[in-house]
Short mmCIF file of C-alpha atoms and ligand atoms in Angstrom, two decimals:
data_model
loop_
_atom_site.label_atom_id
_atom_site.label_comp_id
_atom_site.label_asym_id
_atom_site.label_seq_id
_atom_site.Cartn_x
_atom_site.Cartn_y
_atom_site.Cartn_z
CA MET A 1 -0.12 0.00 0.08
CA LEU A 2 1.11 3.50 -0.77
CA GLU A 3 1.36 5.51 2.61
CA ILE A 4 0.93 9.28 2.37
CA TYR A 5 2.17 11.55 5.31
CA GLN A 6 -0.14 14.51 4.79
CA GLU A 7 1.89 16.62 7.12
CA LYS A 8 5.04 16.37 5.17
CA CYS A 9 3.51 16.94 1.78
CA ILE A 10 4.25 20.39 0.36
CA HIS A 11 1.78 20.07 -2.45
CA CYS A 12 4.00 20.40 -5.16
CA GLY A 13 2.25 18.46 -7.63
CA GLY A 14 5.14 16.62 -9.02
CA CYS A 15 3.97 13.07 -8.21
CA ILE A 16 0.84 13.41 -10.18
CA THR A 17 2.19 13.35 -13.79
CA LEU A 18 4.57 10.60 -12.97
CA CYS A 19 1.74 8.27 -11.84
CA PRO A 20 1.23 6.01 -14.75
CA THR A 21 -2.47 5.50 -13.76
CA GLU A 22 -3.54 8.72 -12.65
CA ALA A 23 -4.13 7.11 -9.19
CA LEU A 24 -2.85 10.19 -7.30
CA LEU A 25 -4.95 13.30 -7.03
CA LEU A 26 -3.82 16.56 -5.18
CA LEU A 27 -7.13 18.14 -3.65
CA GLU A 28 -7.09 21.63 -2.12
CA ASP A 29 -5.92 20.28 1.25
CA LYS A 30 -4.50 16.82 0.84
CA LEU A 31 -3.09 14.32 -1.69
CA THR A 32 -5.23 11.26 -2.30
CA CYS A 33 -4.37 7.89 -3.88
CA ASP A 34 -6.87 5.64 -5.30
CA GLU A 35 -5.67 2.19 -4.24
CA GLU A 36 -7.68 0.19 -6.98
CA LEU A 37 -5.55 2.21 -9.47
CA CYS A 38 -2.13 2.03 -7.77
CA LEU A 39 0.32 -0.37 -9.16
CA LEU A 40 2.80 0.20 -6.42
CA CYS A 41 5.38 1.00 -8.89
CA GLY A 42 7.16 3.29 -6.74
CA ASP A 43 7.97 6.25 -9.04
CA CYS A 44 6.15 8.69 -6.92
CA VAL A 45 8.05 7.61 -3.89
CA ILE A 46 11.36 7.96 -5.61
CA PHE A 47 10.48 11.34 -6.92
CA CYS A 48 8.96 12.93 -3.78
CA PRO A 49 11.50 15.70 -2.61
CA VAL A 50 10.12 15.65 1.02
CA GLU A 51 9.79 11.95 1.45
CA ALA A 52 5.88 12.21 2.07
CA LEU A 53 5.34 8.98 0.16
CA GLU A 54 6.21 5.42 1.14
CA LEU A 55 5.48 1.96 -0.02
CA ALA A 56 4.49 0.38 3.22
CA CYS A 57 4.73 -3.32 2.32
CA GLU A 58 6.97 -3.93 -0.68
CA TYR A 59 6.37 -6.85 -3.11
CA GLN A 60 3.90 -8.67 -0.94
CA VAL A 61 2.56 -11.36 -3.29
CA MET B 1 -20.92 31.36 -11.07
CA ASN B 2 -22.62 31.49 -14.48
CA THR B 3 -22.97 28.54 -16.65
CA ARG B 4 -21.49 30.17 -19.86
CA TYR B 5 -18.31 32.28 -20.29
CA ASP B 6 -16.32 33.45 -23.33
CA VAL B 7 -13.14 32.05 -21.74
CA VAL B 8 -12.46 29.87 -18.72
CA VAL B 9 -9.07 29.63 -17.45
CA ILE B 10 -8.01 26.63 -15.35
CA GLY B 11 -5.28 27.59 -12.71
CA ALA B 12 -4.34 30.89 -11.22
CA GLY B 13 -0.52 30.70 -11.36
CA PRO B 14 1.51 33.29 -13.39
CA ALA B 15 0.45 31.68 -16.74
CA GLY B 16 -3.34 31.67 -15.91
CA LEU B 17 -3.47 35.03 -14.19
CA MET B 18 -1.82 36.76 -17.16
CA ALA B 19 -3.97 34.79 -19.68
CA GLY B 20 -7.12 35.81 -17.71
CA TRP B 21 -6.19 39.33 -16.86
CA VAL B 22 -5.44 40.10 -20.82
CA CYS B 23 -8.75 38.63 -21.77
CA ALA B 24 -10.64 40.46 -19.11
CA ARG B 25 -9.24 43.71 -19.97
CA ALA B 26 -10.44 43.24 -23.54
CA GLY B 27 -14.07 42.97 -22.31
CA LEU B 28 -14.50 39.14 -22.51
CA SER B 29 -16.39 37.36 -20.00
CA VAL B 30 -13.79 35.28 -18.07
CA LEU B 31 -14.11 32.68 -15.28
CA MET B 32 -10.74 31.58 -13.54
CA VAL B 33 -10.79 28.55 -11.20
CA GLU B 34 -8.10 27.68 -8.84
CA LYS B 35 -8.32 24.53 -6.82
CA ASP B 36 -6.46 26.06 -3.79
CA LYS B 37 -8.10 28.30 -1.29
CA GLN B 38 -5.87 31.24 -1.95
CA VAL B 39 -4.20 32.63 -5.03
CA GLY B 40 -0.37 32.26 -5.05
CA TRP B 41 0.17 29.96 -1.98
CA PRO B 42 1.84 27.60 -1.45
CA VAL B 43 4.85 29.08 -3.20
CA ASN B 44 6.89 26.19 -4.64
CA CYS B 45 9.61 28.34 -6.46
CA ALA B 46 12.95 30.02 -6.14
CA GLU B 47 11.46 33.26 -7.53
CA ALA B 48 14.31 34.42 -9.84
CA VAL B 49 13.80 35.89 -13.20
CA PRO B 50 15.79 37.46 -15.78
CA GLY B 51 15.26 41.28 -15.81
CA ARG B 52 15.13 42.20 -19.32
CA SER B 53 12.66 39.43 -20.59
CA PHE B 54 10.55 39.66 -17.63
CA GLU B 55 10.12 43.43 -18.21
CA LYS B 56 9.43 43.07 -21.92
CA ILE B 57 6.19 41.01 -20.85
CA ILE B 58 5.07 43.03 -17.60
CA ARG B 59 6.49 46.08 -15.57
CA PRO B 60 7.31 44.69 -12.06
CA ARG B 61 5.86 46.82 -9.27
CA PRO B 62 8.28 47.63 -6.39
CA ALA B 63 6.41 45.42 -4.00
CA TRP B 64 7.03 42.41 -6.29
CA ILE B 65 10.58 42.56 -5.92
CA LYS B 66 12.44 41.20 -3.13
CA THR B 67 15.97 41.96 -4.50
CA GLN B 68 17.52 43.19 -7.70
CA VAL B 69 20.41 41.03 -8.72
CA GLU B 70 23.30 42.21 -10.68
CA ARG B 71 25.63 39.18 -10.75
CA GLY B 72 25.55 35.46 -11.16
CA ARG B 73 28.16 33.30 -9.94
CA LEU B 74 28.74 29.66 -11.05
CA VAL B 75 30.98 27.63 -8.84
CA ALA B 76 32.70 24.56 -10.07
CA PRO B 77 32.94 21.29 -7.74
CA GLY B 78 36.63 22.20 -7.14
CA GLY B 79 35.54 25.48 -5.79
CA ARG B 80 36.60 27.68 -8.63
CA TYR B 81 34.14 30.07 -9.71
CA PHE B 82 33.22 32.50 -12.53
CA ASP B 83 31.13 35.70 -12.22
CA LEU B 84 28.85 37.25 -14.82
CA LYS B 85 27.90 40.80 -14.24
CA TYR B 86 25.49 43.08 -15.91
CA HIS B 87 23.06 45.77 -15.07
CA LYS B 88 19.56 44.62 -14.08
CA ALA B 89 20.52 41.08 -14.56
CA GLY B 90 17.36 39.83 -12.79
CA TYR B 91 15.04 39.97 -9.73
CA VAL B 92 14.11 37.74 -6.92
CA LEU B 93 10.28 38.09 -6.89
CA ASP B 94 7.78 38.06 -4.15
CA ARG B 95 5.52 35.71 -6.09
CA LEU B 96 2.78 35.46 -3.48
CA ARG B 97 2.34 39.31 -3.76
CA MET B 98 2.77 39.46 -7.51
CA GLU B 99 0.16 36.75 -7.91
CA GLN B 100 -2.33 38.35 -5.55
CA ASP B 101 -1.93 41.77 -7.19
CA LEU B 102 -2.50 40.15 -10.56
CA ALA B 103 -5.71 38.53 -9.28
CA GLU B 104 -6.90 41.81 -7.95
CA GLU B 105 -6.24 43.39 -11.36
CA PHE B 106 -8.02 40.54 -12.99
CA LYS B 107 -11.09 40.98 -10.88
CA ALA B 108 -11.02 44.90 -11.34
CA SER B 109 -11.16 44.22 -14.95
CA GLY B 110 -14.37 42.34 -14.60
CA GLY B 111 -12.91 38.81 -14.30
CA GLU B 112 -14.51 36.26 -12.05
CA LEU B 113 -12.04 34.29 -9.80
CA ALA B 114 -13.47 30.95 -8.04
CA CYS B 115 -10.84 29.55 -5.48
CA ALA B 116 -11.31 26.35 -3.94
CA CYS B 117 -12.68 25.17 -7.25
CA ARG B 118 -11.10 22.27 -8.94
CA ALA B 119 -11.33 21.45 -12.64
CA GLU B 120 -11.81 17.72 -13.09
CA ASN B 121 -12.19 17.09 -16.77
CA ILE B 122 -13.06 18.53 -20.11
CA ASN B 123 -15.65 17.12 -22.44
CA ILE B 124 -15.85 17.18 -26.22
CA LYS B 125 -19.11 17.92 -28.09
CA GLY B 126 -18.83 17.62 -31.81
CA GLU B 127 -15.41 19.14 -32.80
CA ARG B 128 -15.09 21.44 -29.77
CA PHE B 129 -14.51 21.02 -26.23
CA ASN B 130 -17.67 22.24 -24.56
CA THR B 131 -18.07 21.59 -20.97
CA LEU B 132 -15.67 21.58 -18.15
CA SER B 133 -16.42 19.91 -14.89
CA LEU B 134 -15.65 21.63 -11.65
CA VAL B 135 -15.49 20.39 -8.09
CA THR B 136 -16.36 22.92 -5.47
CA ASN B 137 -16.31 22.62 -1.79
CA GLY B 138 -15.02 19.10 -1.88
CA ASN B 139 -17.80 17.34 -3.65
CA ASN B 140 -20.15 19.67 -5.32
CA VAL B 141 -19.93 19.21 -9.12
CA GLU B 142 -20.76 21.89 -11.54
CA HIS B 143 -20.38 22.50 -15.30
CA VAL B 144 -19.45 25.54 -17.29
CA THR B 145 -19.27 26.04 -20.92
CA ALA B 146 -16.92 28.38 -22.91
CA ASP B 147 -15.63 29.45 -26.45
CA ILE B 148 -12.23 28.97 -25.33
CA PHE B 149 -10.60 27.01 -22.64
CA ILE B 150 -7.10 27.92 -21.30
CA ALA B 151 -5.43 25.21 -19.34
CA ALA B 152 -2.87 26.77 -16.89
CA ASP B 153 -2.68 24.00 -14.25
CA GLY B 154 0.87 23.97 -13.69
CA VAL B 155 3.12 20.62 -13.55
CA GLU B 156 0.18 18.55 -12.72
CA GLY B 157 -1.36 19.44 -16.12
CA THR B 158 -4.28 17.12 -15.59
CA ILE B 159 -6.74 18.88 -17.77
CA ALA B 160 -4.65 18.63 -20.91
CA ARG B 161 -4.47 14.79 -20.26
CA THR B 162 -8.26 14.53 -19.94
CA ALA B 163 -8.41 16.36 -23.30
CA GLY B 164 -6.22 13.69 -24.77
CA ILE B 165 -3.04 15.62 -24.91
CA ASN B 166 -0.11 13.59 -23.74
CA ASN B 167 2.12 15.66 -21.43
CA ARG B 168 3.58 12.95 -19.40
CA TYR B 169 7.22 12.84 -18.48
CA SER B 170 9.07 9.93 -16.88
CA LEU B 171 11.11 9.44 -13.87
CA ASP B 172 14.34 9.87 -16.09
CA GLU B 173 13.32 13.10 -17.31
CA THR B 174 12.52 14.49 -13.92
CA GLU B 175 14.55 16.12 -10.96
CA SER B 176 13.46 16.29 -7.46
CA LEU B 177 13.91 19.72 -6.18
CA LEU B 178 13.97 20.78 -2.53
CA GLN B 179 14.30 24.42 -1.21
CA TYR B 180 14.62 25.72 2.27
CA GLN B 181 14.26 29.42 2.87
CA LEU B 182 16.97 30.15 5.34
CA ALA B 183 17.30 33.20 7.77
CA GLY B 184 20.36 34.75 9.42
CA VAL B 185 22.73 33.67 6.57
CA ASN B 186 25.73 35.36 5.15
CA ILE B 187 25.05 36.07 1.43
CA GLU B 188 25.73 38.82 -1.19
CA LYS B 189 22.48 40.57 -1.75
CA ASP B 190 23.06 41.31 -5.45
CA MET B 191 24.18 37.91 -6.35
CA LEU B 192 22.73 34.54 -7.57
CA GLU B 193 24.83 31.45 -6.72
CA PHE B 194 24.89 28.27 -8.63
CA TYR B 195 26.84 25.17 -7.65
CA VAL B 196 27.27 22.24 -9.87
CA GLY B 197 29.10 18.78 -9.10
CA ASN B 198 28.12 15.35 -9.12
CA ASN B 199 28.48 15.06 -5.41
CA ILE B 200 26.72 18.26 -4.74
CA ALA B 201 23.78 17.86 -6.93
CA PRO B 202 23.87 14.96 -9.35
CA GLY B 203 22.46 15.88 -12.75
CA ALA B 204 21.39 19.33 -11.59
CA TYR B 205 22.63 22.29 -9.60
CA ALA B 206 22.40 23.94 -6.05
CA TRP B 207 21.29 27.48 -5.91
CA VAL B 208 21.35 30.33 -3.41
CA PHE B 209 19.04 33.35 -4.21
CA PRO B 210 18.92 36.38 -1.96
CA CYS B 211 15.58 37.39 -0.69
CA GLY B 212 16.88 40.21 1.69
CA GLU B 213 20.01 41.17 3.72
CA ASP B 214 20.33 37.88 5.51
CA ILE B 215 17.32 35.69 3.95
CA ALA B 216 17.98 33.50 1.05
CA ASN B 217 16.26 30.69 -1.11
CA VAL B 218 18.64 27.94 -0.92
CA GLY B 219 17.73 24.79 -2.82
CA LEU B 220 19.03 21.83 -4.70
CA GLY B 221 17.93 19.58 -7.63
CA MET B 222 18.79 16.21 -8.21
CA GLN B 223 18.04 13.84 -11.19
CA CYS B 224 15.67 11.06 -10.04
CA ASP B 225 17.39 7.69 -9.98
CA SER B 226 16.01 4.54 -8.39
CA ASN B 227 19.54 3.31 -7.64
CA ARG B 228 20.50 6.36 -5.61
CA ARG B 229 20.64 5.81 -2.02
CA LEU B 230 20.82 9.37 -0.78
CA LYS B 231 17.71 11.48 -0.81
CA VAL B 232 17.68 15.03 -2.08
CA SER B 233 17.18 16.22 1.50
CA ALA B 234 20.59 14.62 2.41
CA TYR B 235 22.36 16.47 -0.45
CA LEU B 236 20.65 19.66 0.48
CA GLU B 237 21.45 19.45 4.03
CA LYS B 238 25.01 18.73 3.37
CA PHE B 239 25.23 21.59 0.77
CA ILE B 240 23.86 24.06 3.53
CA LYS B 241 26.38 22.86 6.04
CA ASN B 242 29.27 23.32 3.73
CA ARG B 243 28.00 26.81 2.52
CA PHE B 244 26.58 28.36 5.77
CA GLY B 245 27.29 26.13 8.63
CA LYS B 246 24.49 26.70 10.81
CA ALA B 247 21.17 28.41 9.56
CA LEU B 248 17.60 28.91 10.58
CA ILE B 249 15.04 27.10 8.17
CA VAL B 250 11.87 29.42 7.83
CA ARG B 251 10.06 27.31 5.23
CA LYS B 252 10.42 24.23 3.04
CA SER B 253 9.32 24.01 -0.63
CA GLY B 254 10.03 22.11 -3.56
CA GLY B 255 8.73 20.43 -6.72
CA THR B 256 10.00 19.14 -10.07
CA CYS B 257 11.63 20.43 -13.14
CA PRO B 258 10.63 18.15 -15.99
CA ARG B 259 12.88 18.00 -18.85
CA TYR B 260 10.24 17.33 -21.42
CA GLN B 261 11.57 15.54 -24.48
CA GLY B 262 8.38 14.63 -26.34
CA ARG B 263 6.83 16.65 -29.03
CA ARG B 264 5.02 19.60 -27.36
CA ILE B 265 1.31 19.73 -28.02
CA LEU B 266 0.10 23.21 -26.74
CA ALA B 267 -3.49 23.18 -28.07
CA ARG B 268 -6.23 21.03 -28.99
CA GLY B 269 -9.31 22.39 -30.82
CA ASN B 270 -10.53 25.34 -28.45
CA LEU B 271 -8.30 24.10 -25.71
CA LEU B 272 -4.95 26.24 -25.24
CA VAL B 273 -2.37 24.84 -22.91
CA VAL B 274 -0.01 27.37 -21.22
CA GLY B 275 2.71 27.47 -18.69
CA ASP B 276 4.10 24.46 -16.97
CA ALA B 277 1.11 22.38 -18.04
CA ALA B 278 2.41 22.95 -21.56
CA ARG B 279 5.95 21.98 -20.57
CA VAL B 280 7.47 25.08 -21.70
CA LEU B 281 9.94 25.47 -18.77
CA ASP B 282 13.67 25.86 -19.75
CA SER B 283 15.15 22.37 -18.93
CA LEU B 284 18.69 23.90 -18.20
CA SER B 285 17.90 26.29 -15.45
CA GLY B 286 14.46 25.05 -14.52
CA ALA B 287 13.08 28.62 -14.90
CA GLY B 288 9.46 28.80 -16.02
CA ILE B 289 8.01 32.03 -14.68
CA VAL B 290 8.80 34.10 -17.84
CA ASN B 291 7.58 31.53 -20.40
CA ALA B 292 4.44 30.88 -18.37
CA LEU B 293 3.69 34.63 -18.49
CA LEU B 294 4.32 34.80 -22.18
CA SER B 295 2.51 31.77 -23.05
CA GLY B 296 -0.36 32.97 -21.12
CA GLN B 297 -0.18 36.49 -22.89
CA ILE B 298 -0.17 35.15 -26.50
CA ALA B 299 -2.88 32.52 -25.71
CA ALA B 300 -4.91 35.36 -24.57
CA GLY B 301 -4.32 37.36 -27.67
CA ALA B 302 -5.52 34.32 -29.53
CA ALA B 303 -8.69 33.90 -27.43
CA ILE B 304 -9.61 37.40 -27.83
CA ALA B 305 -9.49 37.32 -31.64
CA PHE B 306 -11.44 34.28 -31.56
CA VAL B 307 -14.17 35.24 -29.28
CA LYS B 308 -14.55 38.78 -31.10
CA LYS B 309 -14.85 36.53 -34.50
CA GLU B 310 -11.82 38.39 -35.85
CA ILE B 311 -10.72 34.81 -36.82
CA LYS B 312 -13.14 32.00 -37.45
CA THR B 313 -11.53 28.81 -37.79
CA ILE B 314 -9.43 26.58 -35.12
CA ARG B 315 -6.68 26.70 -37.76
CA GLU B 316 -6.53 30.53 -37.49
CA LEU B 317 -6.68 30.05 -33.76
CA HIS B 318 -3.57 27.79 -33.81
CA ASP B 319 -1.86 30.09 -35.91
CA LEU B 320 -1.85 32.74 -33.22
CA TYR B 321 -1.34 30.22 -30.26
CA PRO B 322 0.82 28.22 -30.13
CA ARG B 323 2.35 29.15 -33.35
CA GLN B 324 3.36 32.74 -32.29
CA PHE B 325 4.69 31.40 -28.95
CA LEU B 326 6.92 28.54 -30.63
CA ASP B 327 8.18 31.03 -33.24
CA ILE B 328 9.75 33.09 -30.28
CA LYS B 329 10.53 30.12 -27.97
CA HIS B 330 10.98 26.73 -29.74
CA HIS B 331 14.62 27.19 -30.69
CA GLU B 332 15.58 28.30 -27.20
CA LEU B 333 13.74 25.39 -25.58
CA THR B 334 15.56 22.77 -27.67
CA MET B 335 18.94 24.43 -27.33
CA TYR B 336 18.52 24.41 -23.43
CA LEU B 337 17.49 20.94 -23.55
CA LYS B 338 20.58 19.81 -25.67
CA ILE B 339 22.93 21.90 -23.44
CA LYS B 340 21.35 20.26 -20.23
CA LYS B 341 21.86 16.92 -21.96
CA PHE B 342 25.53 17.69 -22.50
CA MET B 343 25.97 19.23 -19.05
CA VAL B 344 24.73 16.17 -17.09
CA LYS B 345 27.46 14.02 -18.75
CA LEU B 346 30.20 15.92 -17.58
CA SER B 347 32.44 14.61 -14.86
CA ASP B 348 33.58 16.82 -11.85
CA TYR B 349 36.92 17.34 -13.54
CA GLU B 350 35.25 18.37 -16.78
CA LEU B 351 33.17 20.77 -14.97
CA ASP B 352 36.00 22.32 -13.23
CA ASP B 353 37.59 22.89 -16.74
CA LEU B 354 34.48 24.26 -18.13
CA VAL B 355 34.09 26.76 -15.50
CA GLN B 356 37.82 27.83 -15.89
CA ALA B 357 37.32 28.08 -19.63
CA LEU B 358 34.04 30.14 -19.11
CA ASP B 359 36.00 32.56 -16.90
CA GLU B 360 38.73 32.90 -19.35
CA TYR B 361 36.33 33.42 -22.17
CA PHE B 362 34.40 36.17 -20.45
CA VAL B 363 37.57 38.18 -19.13
CA GLU B 364 38.72 37.93 -22.79
CA LYS B 365 35.28 38.99 -24.50
CA ASN B 366 34.06 41.36 -21.89
CA LEU B 367 30.54 40.33 -22.83
CA ASP B 368 27.54 41.85 -21.17
CA SER B 369 24.64 39.59 -22.43
CA PHE B 370 24.03 35.89 -22.55
CA ASN B 371 23.70 33.99 -25.63
CA PRO B 372 24.48 30.30 -24.63
CA VAL B 373 25.19 29.13 -28.07
CA ILE B 374 27.72 31.50 -28.82
CA ILE B 375 29.27 31.05 -25.27
CA ILE B 376 29.44 27.40 -25.59
CA LEU B 377 31.23 27.61 -29.00
CA GLY B 378 33.65 29.93 -27.73
CA VAL B 379 34.58 27.72 -24.70
CA ILE B 380 34.87 24.73 -27.01
CA LYS B 381 37.38 26.63 -29.04
CA LYS B 382 39.28 27.19 -25.89
CA ARG B 383 38.96 23.45 -24.72
CA PRO B 384 38.91 21.24 -27.63
CA ARG B 385 38.68 18.08 -25.60
CA LEU B 386 35.00 19.10 -24.75
CA ILE B 387 34.12 18.98 -28.35
CA LYS B 388 33.61 15.22 -28.39
CA MET B 389 30.97 15.59 -25.84
CA ALA B 390 29.58 18.82 -27.37
CA ARG B 391 29.13 17.12 -30.77
CA HIS B 392 25.73 15.77 -29.91
CA LEU B 393 24.79 19.35 -28.92
CA PHE B 394 24.61 20.48 -32.59
CA TYR B 395 24.15 17.31 -34.74
CA LYS B 396 22.38 14.51 -33.17
CA ARG B 397 18.79 15.03 -31.70
C1 LIG C 1 11.75 24.43 -6.34
C2 LIG C 1 11.32 25.22 -7.69
C3 LIG C 1 12.06 26.44 -8.02
C4 LIG C 1 11.78 27.00 -9.10
N1 LIG C 1 12.41 28.20 -9.25
C5 LIG C 1 12.26 29.10 -10.37
C6 LIG C 1 12.90 30.26 -10.56
O1 LIG C 1 13.76 30.58 -9.72
N2 LIG C 1 12.54 30.97 -11.65
C7 LIG C 1 11.54 30.58 -12.52
O2 LIG C 1 11.35 31.28 -13.62
N3 LIG C 1 11.05 29.45 -12.32
C8 LIG C 1 11.25 28.73 -11.29
N4 LIG C 1 10.61 27.39 -11.14
C9 LIG C 1 9.50 27.19 -12.03
C10 LIG C 1 8.12 27.95 -11.97
O3 LIG C 1 7.81 27.85 -10.54
C11 LIG C 1 7.02 27.43 -12.69
O4 LIG C 1 7.56 27.47 -14.09
C12 LIG C 1 6.00 28.39 -12.69
O5 LIG C 1 5.28 28.47 -11.57
C13 LIG C 1 4.87 27.96 -13.72
O6 LIG C 1 3.72 28.79 -13.71
P1 LIG C 1 2.31 28.14 -14.04
O7 LIG C 1 1.36 29.19 -13.82
O8 LIG C 1 2.44 27.53 -15.31
O9 LIG C 1 2.05 27.12 -13.02
P2 LIG C 1 1.66 27.13 -11.38
O10 LIG C 1 2.50 28.30 -10.86
O11 LIG C 1 2.18 25.82 -10.95
O12 LIG C 1 0.17 27.40 -11.32
C14 LIG C 1 -0.81 26.43 -11.60
C15 LIG C 1 -1.93 26.53 -10.61
O13 LIG C 1 -2.97 25.75 -11.17
C16 LIG C 1 -3.59 25.28 -10.08
N5 LIG C 1 -4.24 23.95 -10.51
C17 LIG C 1 -3.70 22.81 -10.70
N6 LIG C 1 -4.72 21.81 -11.36
C18 LIG C 1 -5.75 22.42 -11.09
C19 LIG C 1 -7.10 22.10 -11.22
N7 LIG C 1 -7.34 20.86 -11.71
N8 LIG C 1 -8.12 22.96 -11.28
C20 LIG C 1 -7.97 24.08 -10.64
N9 LIG C 1 -6.72 24.66 -10.44
C21 LIG C 1 -5.64 23.77 -10.62
C22 LIG C 1 -2.69 25.07 -8.97
O14 LIG C 1 -3.17 25.02 -7.79
C23 LIG C 1 -1.94 26.35 -9.26
O15 LIG C 1 -2.19 27.50 -8.48
C24 LIG C 1 10.77 26.64 -10.01
C25 LIG C 1 9.99 25.51 -9.72
C26 LIG C 1 10.41 24.76 -8.46
C27 LIG C 1 9.40 23.70 -8.30
S1 LIG C 2 5.62 14.84 -4.79
FE1 LIG C 2 5.55 14.63 -2.41
S2 LIG C 2 5.35 16.63 -1.81
FE2 LIG C 2 4.84 16.78 -3.75
S3 LIG C 2 2.60 16.67 -3.93
FE3 LIG C 2 3.55 14.59 -4.25
S4 LIG C 2 3.58 13.73 -2.08
FE4 LIG C 2 3.28 16.00 -1.95
S1 LIG C 3 3.15 3.70 -6.63
FE1 LIG C 3 3.16 4.18 -8.84
S2 LIG C 3 1.10 3.61 -9.47
FE2 LIG C 3 0.85 3.88 -7.13
S3 LIG C 3 0.43 6.15 -6.88
FE3 LIG C 3 2.83 5.84 -6.98
S4 LIG C 3 3.13 6.36 -9.09
FE4 LIG C 3 1.04 5.93 -9.09
#
């Protein structure tokens, strides 16, 4: 699951376009992730400059 | 909010504000939607602009300027540096103030601004985009129609994608940027500092931009790379420690600087895409304010001509925007992209050499302006061994 630390997020929007499935959405006050769409690819996690994103359990099959 | 406007602008950043203001001044009915509660906040930007090209577009008010800079300094990994001086080289802006003032001007000219209002998608009817769905107050959905839509929604750029324009970039084309505003630091108030080096800021650079006597925007960019162990914050903190020792962090900000390599599509039918959403920032420096303002201004001109029926077809519309914008900027954007690709391949040793060569070149020529192509050619003449690397700059894509 993609963990989002809202208090760290600076609302830069950089992760949105990177997401291959448009799972991420930046609302006026928080970032949301649609778990149905998320592929756990990790691109947004690598990008995020303030470490507000984390893959909570990696590669659990 | 009405249900029909001449023009709807999505996003109230520099690009959207400029576009909306120009349209409203010309007497068009304009709605501007901004998903944040307040225009201009949060500021995720280092706020530096080149003086001359900024003033060509808009005359800065004194309140918009934090500092006026006259010098730029490029520091090599080994510590050697080279200074470039010229009058009114640039400004470090107060973007929050500038954007709020522009929003006031927009409203004073008759424009309607809706904050906390997020555009979700745009729908096509026949040949034209016809309705835009908006989400207000969290979950209330409304629809507006317009003759022209201007997407100015920044790096997120979602509206262009819902219209079928691919403005995606990959992790390889992205940098993570992190910036701290520092107080109590020892800086030169009239100088922008840039630091390059593979151990300092891999694939990009670190910057120190003065915001006042002892306040500065200090940031660092790093090429995204899944194999890199250190995060951008580790690089920035190391840089701050080396440059300033201790400093007080006032605010953290950051973002991305996409080095967009695909074919840019800046318009589709009656949807015009401007600013970062159109990926028109300069990939070498990451600067995007001037191009955002300019694309917004030109797109507004096209929208006015279309709404006032001076032009009738979509083809004529696209001859005004994006054509006019690309005529001015296309060459520059590709050139900066090529220089960037050349720069990221340089080792620390080569970067040292490059900075020294630049210094020698500038002392000789006594230049007072900045044409990167001429400079690079001049430098290559001095350092023939760089030519092998630079070849792809001019020949290959
Ligand atoms: C760390 C950093 C430092 C930078 N430093 C500089 C610099 O020194 N000089 C320089 O020239 N440039 C710099 N840039 C680049 C510059 O910030 C951008 O190029 C510029 O802000 C682009 O303006 P814009 O109007 O296109 O987009 P933005 O300023 O991003 O504005 C887009 C607006 O649209 C809103 N929005 C987004 N989606 C929606 C939606 N669906 N509905 C409604 N509203 C929406 C957003 O909330 C935002 O207000 C920097 C960028 C970063 C990240
Ligand atoms: S990249 Fe990080 S800071 Fe930026 S919007 Fe996404 S989660 Fe927030
Ligand atoms: S992990 Fe990948 S798919 Fe999931 S939200 Fe992040 S970028 Fe999108």
